[in-house]
């Protein structure tokens, strides 16, 4: 269904990384994601992405057909970097302050744009040193992961700084609490505001947006791209 609506990548995760979420045992995470990845990989013409922080899950997921590792902890788990280099699939490195349990308690930055950019570029450099190809690396500023609404707004407004690094940038803003806090909308009422944020992210140079409402978001960002690249 999502692919029919224009999704280019399907992201599968077995551990909630919402604020306050409790960690899941690795065996349970594997039980949740591996059969799904196997089924999707067999049935779909688009790559499947594994959203995980754990090397064991990365390895099993790629063996099951996952074509992208999407890690909210930017391959910081012991052994994750080396494994990703061996697996040879693209990796998306995300910035998060703290852990999902703690990240929204009191996020603080001297300068959120500089700190997020510096962290991601340092992680990307380390990946390249460890044998991951430069063109296999994507960066995600981690909207909502250890950031207040003000931090998120600043990151989006200045997303071109991260884009200027030359790595493709992924932005995930769909249904985030930033919309709830700004407009006072329940999670199921955030479609239009989420589309606006996706369009702004693409206008600022994002290469990929992660969303829940595929057709609506795709039409909006396609139109945005056409205007951005006109002439």
CSV table of C-alpha atoms in Angstrom, one decimal:
chain,number,residue,atom,x,y,z
A,1,UNK,CA,0.0,0.0,0.0
A,2,UNK,CA,2.7,2.5,1.0
A,3,UNK,CA,4.8,1.5,-2.0
A,4,UNK,CA,1.8,2.0,-4.3
A,5,UNK,CA,1.4,5.5,-2.9
A,6,UNK,CA,5.1,6.2,-3.7
A,7,UNK,CA,7.2,5.2,-0.8
A,8,UNK,CA,10.8,4.7,-1.9
A,9,UNK,CA,12.0,2.9,1.3
A,10,UNK,CA,10.1,1.0,3.9
A,11,UNK,CA,11.5,1.4,7.4
A,12,UNK,CA,11.0,-1.5,9.9
A,13,UNK,CA,11.7,-1.3,13.6
A,14,UNK,CA,11.1,-3.5,16.5
A,15,UNK,CA,11.9,-1.2,19.4
A,16,UNK,CA,10.0,2.0,20.1
A,17,UNK,CA,12.3,5.0,20.4
A,18,UNK,CA,9.5,7.3,21.5
A,19,UNK,CA,10.3,9.5,24.5
A,20,UNK,CA,10.1,7.4,27.7
A,21,UNK,CA,10.0,4.1,25.8
A,22,UNK,CA,11.6,1.1,27.6
A,23,UNK,CA,14.2,-1.0,25.8
A,24,UNK,CA,13.2,-4.3,24.3
A,25,UNK,CA,15.3,-7.6,24.8
A,26,UNK,CA,17.3,-8.4,21.7
A,27,UNK,CA,15.5,-11.7,21.1
A,28,UNK,CA,12.1,-10.0,21.1
A,29,UNK,CA,13.4,-7.3,18.7
A,30,UNK,CA,14.6,-10.0,16.3
A,31,UNK,CA,11.3,-11.9,16.7
A,32,UNK,CA,9.4,-8.7,15.7
A,33,UNK,CA,11.4,-7.6,12.7
A,34,UNK,CA,13.0,-10.5,10.9
A,35,UNK,CA,9.8,-12.2,9.6
A,36,UNK,CA,8.6,-8.8,8.5
A,37,UNK,CA,11.8,-7.9,6.6
A,38,UNK,CA,11.8,-11.4,4.9
A,39,UNK,CA,8.2,-11.0,3.8
A,40,UNK,CA,8.7,-7.4,2.6
A,41,UNK,CA,12.0,-8.1,0.9
A,42,UNK,CA,10.4,-10.9,-1.1
A,43,UNK,CA,7.3,-8.9,-2.0
A,44,UNK,CA,8.4,-5.3,-2.6
A,45,UNK,CA,10.4,-3.6,-5.4
A,46,UNK,CA,11.9,-1.0,-3.0
A,47,UNK,CA,14.6,-1.4,-0.3
A,48,UNK,CA,13.7,-2.2,3.3
A,49,UNK,CA,15.4,-0.3,6.0
A,50,UNK,CA,16.1,-1.8,9.5
A,51,UNK,CA,15.7,0.7,12.3
A,52,UNK,CA,17.9,-0.6,15.1
A,53,UNK,CA,20.7,0.2,17.5
A,54,UNK,CA,21.9,-3.4,17.9
A,55,UNK,CA,24.6,-5.1,15.9
A,56,UNK,CA,22.9,-8.5,16.2
A,57,UNK,CA,19.7,-7.2,14.7
A,58,UNK,CA,21.6,-5.3,12.0
A,59,UNK,CA,23.3,-8.6,11.0
A,60,UNK,CA,20.2,-10.7,11.0
A,61,UNK,CA,18.1,-8.0,9.2
A,62,UNK,CA,20.6,-7.6,6.3
A,63,UNK,CA,20.8,-11.4,6.0
A,64,UNK,CA,17.0,-11.3,5.8
A,65,UNK,CA,17.1,-8.7,3.0
A,66,UNK,CA,17.4,-5.3,4.6
A,67,UNK,CA,19.2,-2.8,2.3
A,68,UNK,CA,19.8,0.1,4.7
A,69,UNK,CA,20.7,0.3,8.4
A,70,UNK,CA,18.9,3.2,10.1
A,71,UNK,CA,20.4,3.7,13.6
A,72,UNK,CA,19.2,6.3,16.0
A,73,UNK,CA,22.4,5.9,18.0
A,74,UNK,CA,24.7,6.5,14.9
A,75,UNK,CA,26.5,3.1,15.2
A,76,UNK,CA,27.7,3.8,18.7
A,77,UNK,CA,26.9,0.3,20.1
A,78,UNK,CA,30.1,-1.8,20.6
A,79,UNK,CA,30.9,-3.5,17.3
A,80,UNK,CA,28.2,-1.7,15.3
A,81,UNK,CA,30.7,0.3,13.2
A,82,UNK,CA,32.8,-2.6,12.2
A,83,UNK,CA,29.8,-4.7,11.5
A,84,UNK,CA,28.2,-2.1,9.2
A,85,UNK,CA,31.5,-1.8,7.3
A,86,UNK,CA,31.5,-5.6,6.8
A,87,UNK,CA,27.8,-5.7,5.7
A,88,UNK,CA,28.4,-3.0,3.1
A,89,UNK,CA,24.9,-1.6,3.0
A,90,UNK,CA,24.1,2.2,3.4
A,91,UNK,CA,23.8,3.5,6.9
A,92,UNK,CA,21.8,6.4,8.2
A,93,UNK,CA,23.4,8.1,11.3
A,94,UNK,CA,21.1,10.0,13.6
A,95,UNK,CA,21.7,12.4,16.4
A,96,UNK,CA,20.1,11.8,19.7
A,97,UNK,CA,20.8,13.6,23.0
A,98,UNK,CA,20.6,11.0,25.8
A,99,UNK,CA,18.5,7.8,25.4
A,100,UNK,CA,14.8,7.4,24.5
A,101,UNK,CA,14.2,7.0,28.3
A,102,UNK,CA,15.8,10.3,29.2
A,103,UNK,CA,16.0,12.4,26.0
A,104,UNK,CA,13.0,14.6,26.5
A,105,UNK,CA,13.6,15.3,30.2
A,106,UNK,CA,15.7,18.5,29.8
A,107,UNK,CA,17.5,18.7,26.5
A,108,UNK,CA,20.1,21.5,26.6
A,109,UNK,CA,22.5,22.8,23.9
A,110,UNK,CA,24.8,25.9,23.7
A,111,UNK,CA,24.1,25.9,19.9
A,112,UNK,CA,21.9,23.0,18.7
A,113,UNK,CA,22.7,23.4,15.0
A,114,UNK,CA,26.5,23.4,15.5
A,115,UNK,CA,26.4,20.6,18.0
A,116,UNK,CA,24.2,18.3,15.9
A,117,UNK,CA,26.2,19.0,12.8
A,118,UNK,CA,29.5,18.5,14.5
A,119,UNK,CA,28.4,15.2,16.1
A,120,UNK,CA,27.1,13.8,12.8
A,121,UNK,CA,30.2,14.8,10.8
A,122,UNK,CA,32.4,13.3,13.4
A,123,UNK,CA,30.5,10.0,13.3
A,124,UNK,CA,30.6,10.0,9.5
A,125,UNK,CA,34.4,10.6,9.5
A,126,UNK,CA,34.8,7.6,11.9
A,127,UNK,CA,32.6,5.5,9.6
A,128,UNK,CA,34.8,6.4,6.6
A,129,UNK,CA,38.0,5.6,8.6
A,130,UNK,CA,36.6,2.2,9.5
A,131,UNK,CA,35.9,1.3,5.9
A,132,UNK,CA,32.3,2.5,5.2
A,133,UNK,CA,32.1,4.2,1.8
A,134,UNK,CA,31.4,7.9,1.9
A,135,UNK,CA,28.6,7.5,-0.6
A,136,UNK,CA,26.9,4.9,1.7
A,137,UNK,CA,26.3,7.4,4.5
A,138,UNK,CA,23.2,9.4,5.2
A,139,UNK,CA,22.7,11.9,8.1
A,140,UNK,CA,19.6,12.5,10.2
A,141,UNK,CA,19.5,15.5,12.7
A,142,UNK,CA,17.1,13.5,14.8
A,143,UNK,CA,14.1,15.8,15.2
A,144,UNK,CA,12.4,15.2,18.5
A,145,UNK,CA,15.3,13.1,19.9
A,146,UNK,CA,16.6,15.0,22.9
A,147,UNK,CA,15.3,18.4,21.5
A,148,UNK,CA,12.7,20.9,22.6
A,149,UNK,CA,10.3,22.4,20.1
A,150,UNK,CA,12.6,25.5,19.9
A,151,UNK,CA,15.6,23.2,19.1
A,152,UNK,CA,13.7,21.4,16.4
A,153,UNK,CA,12.5,24.6,14.8
A,154,UNK,CA,16.1,26.0,14.8
A,155,UNK,CA,17.4,22.7,13.2
A,156,UNK,CA,14.9,22.8,10.5
A,157,UNK,CA,15.3,26.5,9.8
A,158,UNK,CA,19.0,26.0,9.4
A,159,UNK,CA,19.0,22.5,7.8
A,160,UNK,CA,21.1,23.8,4.9
A,161,UNK,CA,24.2,23.7,7.3
A,162,UNK,CA,23.9,19.9,7.5
A,163,UNK,CA,23.0,19.6,3.8
A,164,UNK,CA,26.2,21.6,3.0
A,165,UNK,CA,28.2,18.6,4.4
A,166,UNK,CA,27.5,16.8,1.1
A,167,UNK,CA,25.9,13.8,2.7
A,168,UNK,CA,22.2,13.1,1.9
A,169,UNK,CA,20.1,14.3,4.8
A,170,UNK,CA,17.0,12.4,6.1
A,171,UNK,CA,14.4,14.4,8.0
A,172,UNK,CA,11.7,12.7,10.1
A,173,UNK,CA,9.1,15.3,11.2
A,174,UNK,CA,5.8,13.5,10.5
A,175,UNK,CA,3.4,13.6,13.5
A,176,UNK,CA,6.1,14.7,15.9
A,177,UNK,CA,5.3,16.4,19.2
A,178,UNK,CA,6.8,19.6,17.7
A,179,UNK,CA,3.4,19.9,15.8
A,180,UNK,CA,1.4,19.1,18.9
A,181,UNK,CA,3.3,21.6,21.0
A,182,UNK,CA,3.1,24.4,18.4
A,183,UNK,CA,-0.5,23.9,17.2
A,184,UNK,CA,-2.1,21.9,20.1
A,185,UNK,CA,-3.0,19.0,17.8
A,186,UNK,CA,-3.5,15.4,18.8
A,187,UNK,CA,-1.2,12.9,17.0
A,188,UNK,CA,-3.9,11.8,14.5
A,189,UNK,CA,-4.6,15.5,13.5
A,190,UNK,CA,-1.1,16.4,12.4
A,191,UNK,CA,-1.2,15.6,8.7
A,192,UNK,CA,-1.3,19.1,7.2
A,193,UNK,CA,1.3,20.5,9.5
A,194,UNK,CA,3.5,17.5,8.9
A,195,UNK,CA,3.3,18.0,5.2
A,196,UNK,CA,4.3,21.7,5.7
A,197,UNK,CA,7.4,20.5,7.6
A,198,UNK,CA,8.3,17.9,5.0
A,199,UNK,CA,8.1,20.5,2.3
A,200,UNK,CA,10.3,22.9,4.3
A,201,UNK,CA,12.8,20.1,4.8
A,202,UNK,CA,13.0,19.4,1.1
A,203,UNK,CA,13.2,23.1,0.3
A,204,UNK,CA,16.2,23.3,2.7
A,205,UNK,CA,17.8,20.4,0.8
A,206,UNK,CA,16.7,17.1,2.6
A,207,UNK,CA,17.1,14.1,0.3
A,208,UNK,CA,14.7,11.8,2.1
A,209,UNK,CA,11.7,12.5,4.4
A,210,UNK,CA,10.3,9.8,6.7
A,211,UNK,CA,6.6,10.0,6.9
A,212,UNK,CA,3.4,8.2,7.8
A,213,UNK,CA,1.1,9.6,5.1
A,214,UNK,CA,2.9,8.6,1.9
A,215,UNK,CA,0.7,9.8,-1.0
A,216,UNK,CA,0.0,13.2,0.5
A,217,UNK,CA,3.5,13.9,1.5
A,218,UNK,CA,5.0,12.6,-1.8
A,219,UNK,CA,2.7,14.9,-3.9
A,220,UNK,CA,3.7,17.9,-1.8
A,221,UNK,CA,7.4,17.2,-1.9
A,222,UNK,CA,7.4,16.4,-5.6
A,223,UNK,CA,5.8,19.8,-6.2
A,224,UNK,CA,8.3,21.4,-3.9
A,225,UNK,CA,11.3,19.8,-5.6
A,226,UNK,CA,10.0,20.9,-9.1
A,227,UNK,CA,9.9,24.5,-7.9
A,228,UNK,CA,13.2,24.3,-6.0
A,229,UNK,CA,15.0,23.0,-9.1
A,230,UNK,CA,13.2,25.1,-11.7
A,231,UNK,CA,15.2,27.1,-14.3
